[in-house]
Amino acid sequence: MKPSPSRRDTEKDALEFEFLEGCKKSGTLNIDGVKQCVDHNEIQILGVLGSGSCGVVESAMVRQKLMAVKTMYKNDNKENLKRILRDVRIMSLCNSPFIVTSYGYFMFDSSVKICMQIMSACCEKLLRRIYHSKLDFFPEFVAGHIVYSAISALDYLKEKHSIIHRDIKPSNILFDDAGNVKLCDFGISGFMTNFMAHSKSAGCPPYMAPERLTIETNSKYDVRSDVWSLGITTYQLVTGVYPFPLNDLEFTTLTIIANLNLPSPSLKEETKRNFSPVFIEFLDLCLRKNVHERPEYKKLMKNDFFLDYDPASGDRYKIKQLNETENQVAVWFNDIKKRTRAEDELKPMPNTPCVN
Ligand SMILES: Nc1ncnc2c1ncn2[C@@H]1O[C@H](COP(=O)(O)OP(=O)(O)OP(=O)(O)O)[C@@H](O)[C@H]1O
């Protein structure tokens, strides 16, 4: 049989076209409402904030504005290009107080730099600082504030842009010094059709919902898979441990998560004493293994625990403003930063997945 003539990869061509189109806006930054044409040589790198599978995030000064600059390296791989373009496109689209603001980006032949609002620490770094200083893990009111902020961000993404995040985990939830919580990292987010996502695009397996790990269903899932990831993240933040046994073989852990005949994770009886019944019930709902029993955002937003941390709830809102500039979350956050060490942010902790 004659070998078929080499066919062009039309998807890759489209991505390269999108990249070239994106280059037209390269260097146009919107800093505090003022559009400015900036040369990349004006980026003064100050230090490293973090790194992930796709690149490095550094603090930088640009035209007297302190910001975070995420550099992602482009290669010949289609998935790599897809991931970079998604991150750029979605960050540019979003306008929510619960999502890190993008100021603009720079595109080069071999790399892309996204300039964004600088945050103070991600939840993963905070967890590590807390663990190595032997302090108490995240208190319920901080978990409430995180849940409120993350669900508000995820609902915004779904309702306004039909986007599903797909990579909710402690390292993608960031705090600023004022105690605001925002989501970042849209590299593996996806656009939904009929409220369903179809792509098998990778995420972080230990935080993936059972339906995303199951061969029969992993090609079709909805935002409730992010609800699961938020549940796993919240469990980890308040207890300091991941709710499933972590074996050397990731496969074994994932098999336990995917098996609907095994129980859904829930807080241990002795741990439950430290939390309110509404929190325990909320966490149980997010961690229902069966996706059909797991609520969607609108239902969660009517849940008592969510309402307790929604500032629009009036008197029942549980986060107290302690002085003109600080609320309870900001005080907790700044206290943790004072009482723990920055160098511990890079030291792993046991019983949690090592994701980067
Ligand atoms: N705007 C920001 N301000 C401060 N730190 C940030 C900011 N954005 C990201 N970081 C830090 O950098 C880390 C890596 O960022 P990010 O998750 O976007 O990279 P990634 O390569 O996409 O990672 P991943 O492997 O998790 O997908 C975060 O966990 C966080 O600690």
mmCIF file of C-alpha atoms in Angstrom, residues 161-348:
data_model
loop_
_atom_site.group_PDB
_atom_site.id
_atom_site.type_symbol
_atom_site.label_atom_id
_atom_site.label_comp_id
_atom_site.label_asym_id
_atom_site.label_seq_id
_atom_site.Cartn_x
_atom_site.Cartn_y
_atom_site.Cartn_z
ATOM 1 C CA HIS A 161 -17.553 32.705 29.451
ATOM 2 C CA SER A 162 -18.654 29.016 29.450
ATOM 3 C CA ILE A 163 -15.262 28.109 30.872
ATOM 4 C CA ILE A 164 -14.437 25.223 33.193
ATOM 5 C CA HIS A 165 -11.185 25.647 35.176
ATOM 6 C CA ARG A 166 -10.144 21.947 35.477
ATOM 7 C CA ASP A 167 -7.084 22.552 37.646
ATOM 8 C CA ILE A 168 -8.347 23.546 41.093
ATOM 9 C CA LYS A 169 -5.701 22.670 43.690
ATOM 10 C CA PRO A 170 -3.943 24.491 46.555
ATOM 11 C CA SER A 171 -1.200 25.963 44.328
ATOM 12 C CA ASN A 172 -3.749 27.689 42.066
ATOM 13 C CA ILE A 173 -5.574 29.534 44.867
ATOM 14 C CA LEU A 174 -3.756 32.717 45.847
ATOM 15 C CA PHE A 175 -3.987 35.177 48.760
ATOM 16 C CA ASP A 176 -3.041 38.839 48.820
ATOM 17 C CA ASP A 177 -2.044 40.699 52.004
ATOM 18 C CA ALA A 178 -5.565 42.118 52.363
ATOM 19 C CA GLY A 179 -6.914 38.551 52.627
ATOM 20 C CA ASN A 180 -8.466 38.508 49.141
ATOM 21 C CA VAL A 181 -8.489 35.062 47.530
ATOM 22 C CA LYS A 182 -8.190 34.651 43.753
ATOM 23 C CA LEU A 183 -7.788 31.839 41.225
ATOM 24 C CA CYS A 184 -4.940 31.653 38.720
ATOM 25 C CA ASP A 185 -3.587 29.289 36.033
ATOM 26 C CA PHE A 186 -5.916 28.707 33.110
ATOM 27 C CA GLY A 187 -3.506 26.582 31.084
ATOM 28 C CA ILE A 188 -5.750 23.554 31.081
ATOM 29 C CA SER A 189 -9.125 25.290 31.361
ATOM 30 C CA GLY A 190 -11.620 24.526 28.637
ATOM 31 C CA PHE A 191 -14.553 26.032 26.803
ATOM 32 C CA MET A 192 -17.778 24.074 27.259
ATOM 33 C CA THR A 193 -20.467 23.202 24.756
ATOM 34 C CA ASN A 194 -23.941 22.592 26.219
ATOM 35 C CA PHE A 195 -22.326 22.998 29.642
ATOM 36 C CA MET A 196 -20.208 19.898 29.083
ATOM 37 C CA ALA A 197 -16.470 19.631 28.568
ATOM 38 C CA HIS A 198 -15.292 16.971 26.172
ATOM 39 C CA SER A 199 -11.536 17.277 26.085
ATOM 40 C CA LYS A 200 -9.376 14.798 27.956
ATOM 41 C CA SER A 201 -6.870 17.595 28.497
ATOM 42 C CA ALA A 202 -4.610 16.778 31.426
ATOM 43 C CA GLY A 203 -5.087 18.193 34.892
ATOM 44 C CA CYS A 204 -3.586 17.225 38.207
ATOM 45 C CA PRO A 205 -4.717 13.588 38.723
ATOM 46 C CA PRO A 206 -4.846 13.537 42.570
ATOM 47 C CA TYR A 207 -7.392 16.401 42.463
ATOM 48 C CA MET A 208 -9.447 15.024 39.557
ATOM 49 C CA ALA A 209 -13.016 13.914 40.138
ATOM 50 C CA PRO A 210 -13.896 10.197 39.817
ATOM 51 C CA GLU A 211 -15.809 10.834 36.571
ATOM 52 C CA ARG A 212 -12.659 12.325 34.994
ATOM 53 C CA LEU A 213 -10.650 9.242 35.940
ATOM 54 C CA THR A 214 -13.153 6.716 34.626
ATOM 55 C CA ILE A 215 -12.595 5.478 31.113
ATOM 56 C CA GLU A 216 -16.297 5.353 30.203
ATOM 57 C CA THR A 217 -17.055 8.920 31.286
ATOM 58 C CA ASN A 218 -13.836 10.900 31.079
ATOM 59 C CA SER A 219 -14.693 12.311 27.703
ATOM 60 C CA LYS A 220 -17.798 14.080 29.086
ATOM 61 C CA TYR A 221 -17.993 15.933 32.384
ATOM 62 C CA ASP A 222 -19.174 19.274 33.722
ATOM 63 C CA VAL A 223 -18.302 21.931 36.325
ATOM 64 C CA ARG A 224 -19.126 19.511 39.145
ATOM 65 C CA SER A 225 -15.676 18.026 38.566
ATOM 66 C CA ASP A 226 -14.242 21.372 39.773
ATOM 67 C CA VAL A 227 -16.551 21.165 42.817
ATOM 68 C CA TRP A 228 -14.854 17.858 43.697
ATOM 69 C CA SER A 229 -11.359 19.390 43.277
ATOM 70 C CA LEU A 230 -12.373 22.274 45.531
ATOM 71 C CA GLY A 231 -13.641 19.743 48.109
ATOM 72 C CA ILE A 232 -10.327 17.825 48.064
ATOM 73 C CA THR A 233 -8.413 21.124 48.314
ATOM 74 C CA THR A 234 -10.538 22.340 51.248
ATOM 75 C CA TYR A 235 -10.159 19.004 53.056
ATOM 76 C CA GLN A 236 -6.396 19.279 52.672
ATOM 77 C CA LEU A 237 -6.254 22.899 53.853
ATOM 78 C CA VAL A 238 -8.171 22.285 57.080
ATOM 79 C CA THR A 239 -6.561 18.943 58.011
ATOM 80 C CA GLY A 240 -3.082 19.191 56.426
ATOM 81 C CA VAL A 241 -3.534 15.812 54.760
ATOM 82 C CA TYR A 242 -4.847 14.511 51.448
ATOM 83 C CA PRO A 243 -8.023 12.432 51.984
ATOM 84 C CA PHE A 244 -6.861 9.312 50.125
ATOM 85 C CA PRO A 245 -3.953 6.986 50.919
ATOM 86 C CA LEU A 246 -0.982 8.159 48.873
ATOM 87 C CA ASN A 247 0.910 5.182 47.533
ATOM 88 C CA ASP A 248 4.131 5.135 45.601
ATOM 89 C CA LEU A 249 1.962 4.048 42.741
ATOM 90 C CA GLU A 250 -0.290 6.968 41.823
ATOM 91 C CA PHE A 251 -2.329 4.428 39.891
ATOM 92 C CA THR A 252 -3.522 2.766 43.131
ATOM 93 C CA THR A 253 -4.682 6.071 44.610
ATOM 94 C CA LEU A 254 -6.521 6.987 41.417
ATOM 95 C CA THR A 255 -8.184 3.561 41.293
ATOM 96 C CA ILE A 256 -9.516 4.103 44.826
ATOM 97 C CA ILE A 257 -10.864 7.561 43.859
ATOM 98 C CA ALA A 258 -12.511 6.279 40.685
ATOM 99 C CA ASN A 259 -14.187 3.259 42.324
ATOM 100 C CA LEU A 260 -17.730 4.379 43.138
ATOM 101 C CA ASN A 261 -18.243 1.267 45.286
ATOM 102 C CA LEU A 262 -15.697 2.589 47.776
ATOM 103 C CA PRO A 263 -16.918 5.330 50.140
ATOM 104 C CA SER A 264 -16.630 9.066 49.426
ATOM 105 C CA PRO A 265 -13.973 10.733 51.560
ATOM 106 C CA SER A 266 -15.118 12.469 54.734
ATOM 107 C CA LEU A 267 -13.486 14.028 57.784
ATOM 108 C CA LYS A 268 -12.381 11.586 60.496
ATOM 109 C CA GLU A 269 -14.688 11.425 63.555
ATOM 110 C CA GLU A 270 -12.043 12.937 65.874
ATOM 111 C CA THR A 271 -11.428 15.799 63.378
ATOM 112 C CA LYS A 272 -15.143 16.552 63.008
ATOM 113 C CA ARG A 273 -15.192 17.914 66.553
ATOM 114 C CA ASN A 274 -13.224 20.956 65.361
ATOM 115 C CA PHE A 275 -15.764 21.965 62.718
ATOM 116 C CA SER A 276 -19.375 23.127 62.533
ATOM 117 C CA PRO A 277 -22.099 20.799 61.189
ATOM 118 C CA VAL A 278 -22.709 23.162 58.242
ATOM 119 C CA PHE A 279 -19.061 22.957 57.177
ATOM 120 C CA ILE A 280 -19.021 19.160 57.496
ATOM 121 C CA GLU A 281 -22.203 18.890 55.433
ATOM 122 C CA PHE A 282 -20.860 21.276 52.763
ATOM 123 C CA LEU A 283 -17.627 19.315 52.429
ATOM 124 C CA ASP A 284 -19.554 16.030 52.200
ATOM 125 C CA LEU A 285 -21.634 17.461 49.334
ATOM 126 C CA CYS A 286 -18.533 18.571 47.384
ATOM 127 C CA LEU A 287 -16.933 15.160 47.908
ATOM 128 C CA ARG A 288 -19.802 12.976 46.694
ATOM 129 C CA LYS A 289 -18.119 10.450 44.420
ATOM 130 C CA ASN A 290 -21.240 10.080 42.331
ATOM 131 C CA VAL A 291 -21.357 13.214 40.169
ATOM 132 C CA HIS A 292 -25.182 13.099 40.088
ATOM 133 C CA GLU A 293 -25.276 13.594 43.871
ATOM 134 C CA ARG A 294 -22.738 16.443 43.799
ATOM 135 C CA PRO A 295 -24.309 19.934 43.582
ATOM 136 C CA GLU A 296 -23.578 22.561 40.954
ATOM 137 C CA TYR A 297 -22.525 26.123 41.825
ATOM 138 C CA LYS A 298 -26.003 27.668 42.001
ATOM 139 C CA LYS A 299 -27.083 25.056 44.540
ATOM 140 C CA LEU A 300 -23.884 25.429 46.567
ATOM 141 C CA MET A 301 -24.415 29.199 46.579
ATOM 142 C CA LYS A 302 -27.669 28.632 48.476
ATOM 143 C CA ASN A 303 -26.022 26.334 51.001
ATOM 144 C CA ASP A 304 -25.840 27.613 54.610
ATOM 145 C CA PHE A 305 -22.047 27.357 54.776
ATOM 146 C CA PHE A 306 -21.584 29.400 51.579
ATOM 147 C CA LEU A 307 -24.109 32.009 52.771
ATOM 148 C CA ASP A 308 -22.223 32.404 56.068
ATOM 149 C CA TYR A 309 -19.204 33.631 54.062
ATOM 150 C CA ASP A 310 -21.039 35.656 51.411
ATOM 151 C CA PRO A 311 -20.689 39.389 52.281
ATOM 152 C CA ALA A 312 -24.091 39.927 50.637
ATOM 153 C CA SER A 313 -25.721 37.876 53.434
ATOM 154 C CA GLY A 314 -25.795 40.876 55.785
ATOM 155 C CA ASP A 315 -25.809 40.064 59.505
ATOM 156 C CA ARG A 316 -25.044 36.385 59.091
ATOM 157 C CA TYR A 317 -21.737 37.163 57.296
ATOM 158 C CA LYS A 318 -19.079 35.601 59.507
ATOM 159 C CA ILE A 319 -15.891 37.493 58.579
ATOM 160 C CA LYS A 320 -15.474 40.416 60.962
ATOM 161 C CA GLN A 321 -13.877 43.701 59.899
ATOM 162 C CA LEU A 322 -11.359 44.297 62.693
ATOM 163 C CA ASN A 323 -10.205 47.784 61.779
ATOM 164 C CA GLU A 324 -10.337 50.153 58.818
ATOM 165 C CA THR A 325 -7.986 48.092 56.682
ATOM 166 C CA GLU A 326 -8.036 44.563 58.032
ATOM 167 C CA ASN A 327 -10.606 41.828 58.304
ATOM 168 C CA GLN A 328 -10.209 38.536 60.199
ATOM 169 C CA VAL A 329 -8.813 36.708 57.142
ATOM 170 C CA ALA A 330 -6.126 39.349 56.524
ATOM 171 C CA VAL A 331 -5.109 39.207 60.194
ATOM 172 C CA TRP A 332 -4.886 35.390 60.084
ATOM 173 C CA PHE A 333 -2.899 35.465 56.831
ATOM 174 C CA ASN A 334 -0.406 38.092 57.976
ATOM 175 C CA ASP A 335 -0.005 36.345 61.338
ATOM 176 C CA ILE A 336 0.814 33.054 59.579
ATOM 177 C CA LYS A 337 3.370 34.820 57.413
ATOM 178 C CA LYS A 338 4.972 36.401 60.490
ATOM 179 C CA ARG A 339 5.110 33.167 62.499
ATOM 180 C CA THR A 340 6.428 30.906 59.721
ATOM 181 C CA ARG A 341 9.471 30.813 57.428
ATOM 182 C CA ALA A 342 9.567 31.632 53.703
ATOM 183 C CA GLU A 343 12.203 28.930 53.100
ATOM 184 C CA ASP A 344 9.691 26.260 54.201
ATOM 185 C CA GLU A 345 7.519 27.057 51.164
ATOM 186 C CA LEU A 346 9.734 24.837 49.042
ATOM 187 C CA LYS A 347 9.941 21.937 51.498
ATOM 188 C CA PRO A 348 7.388 19.236 50.715
#
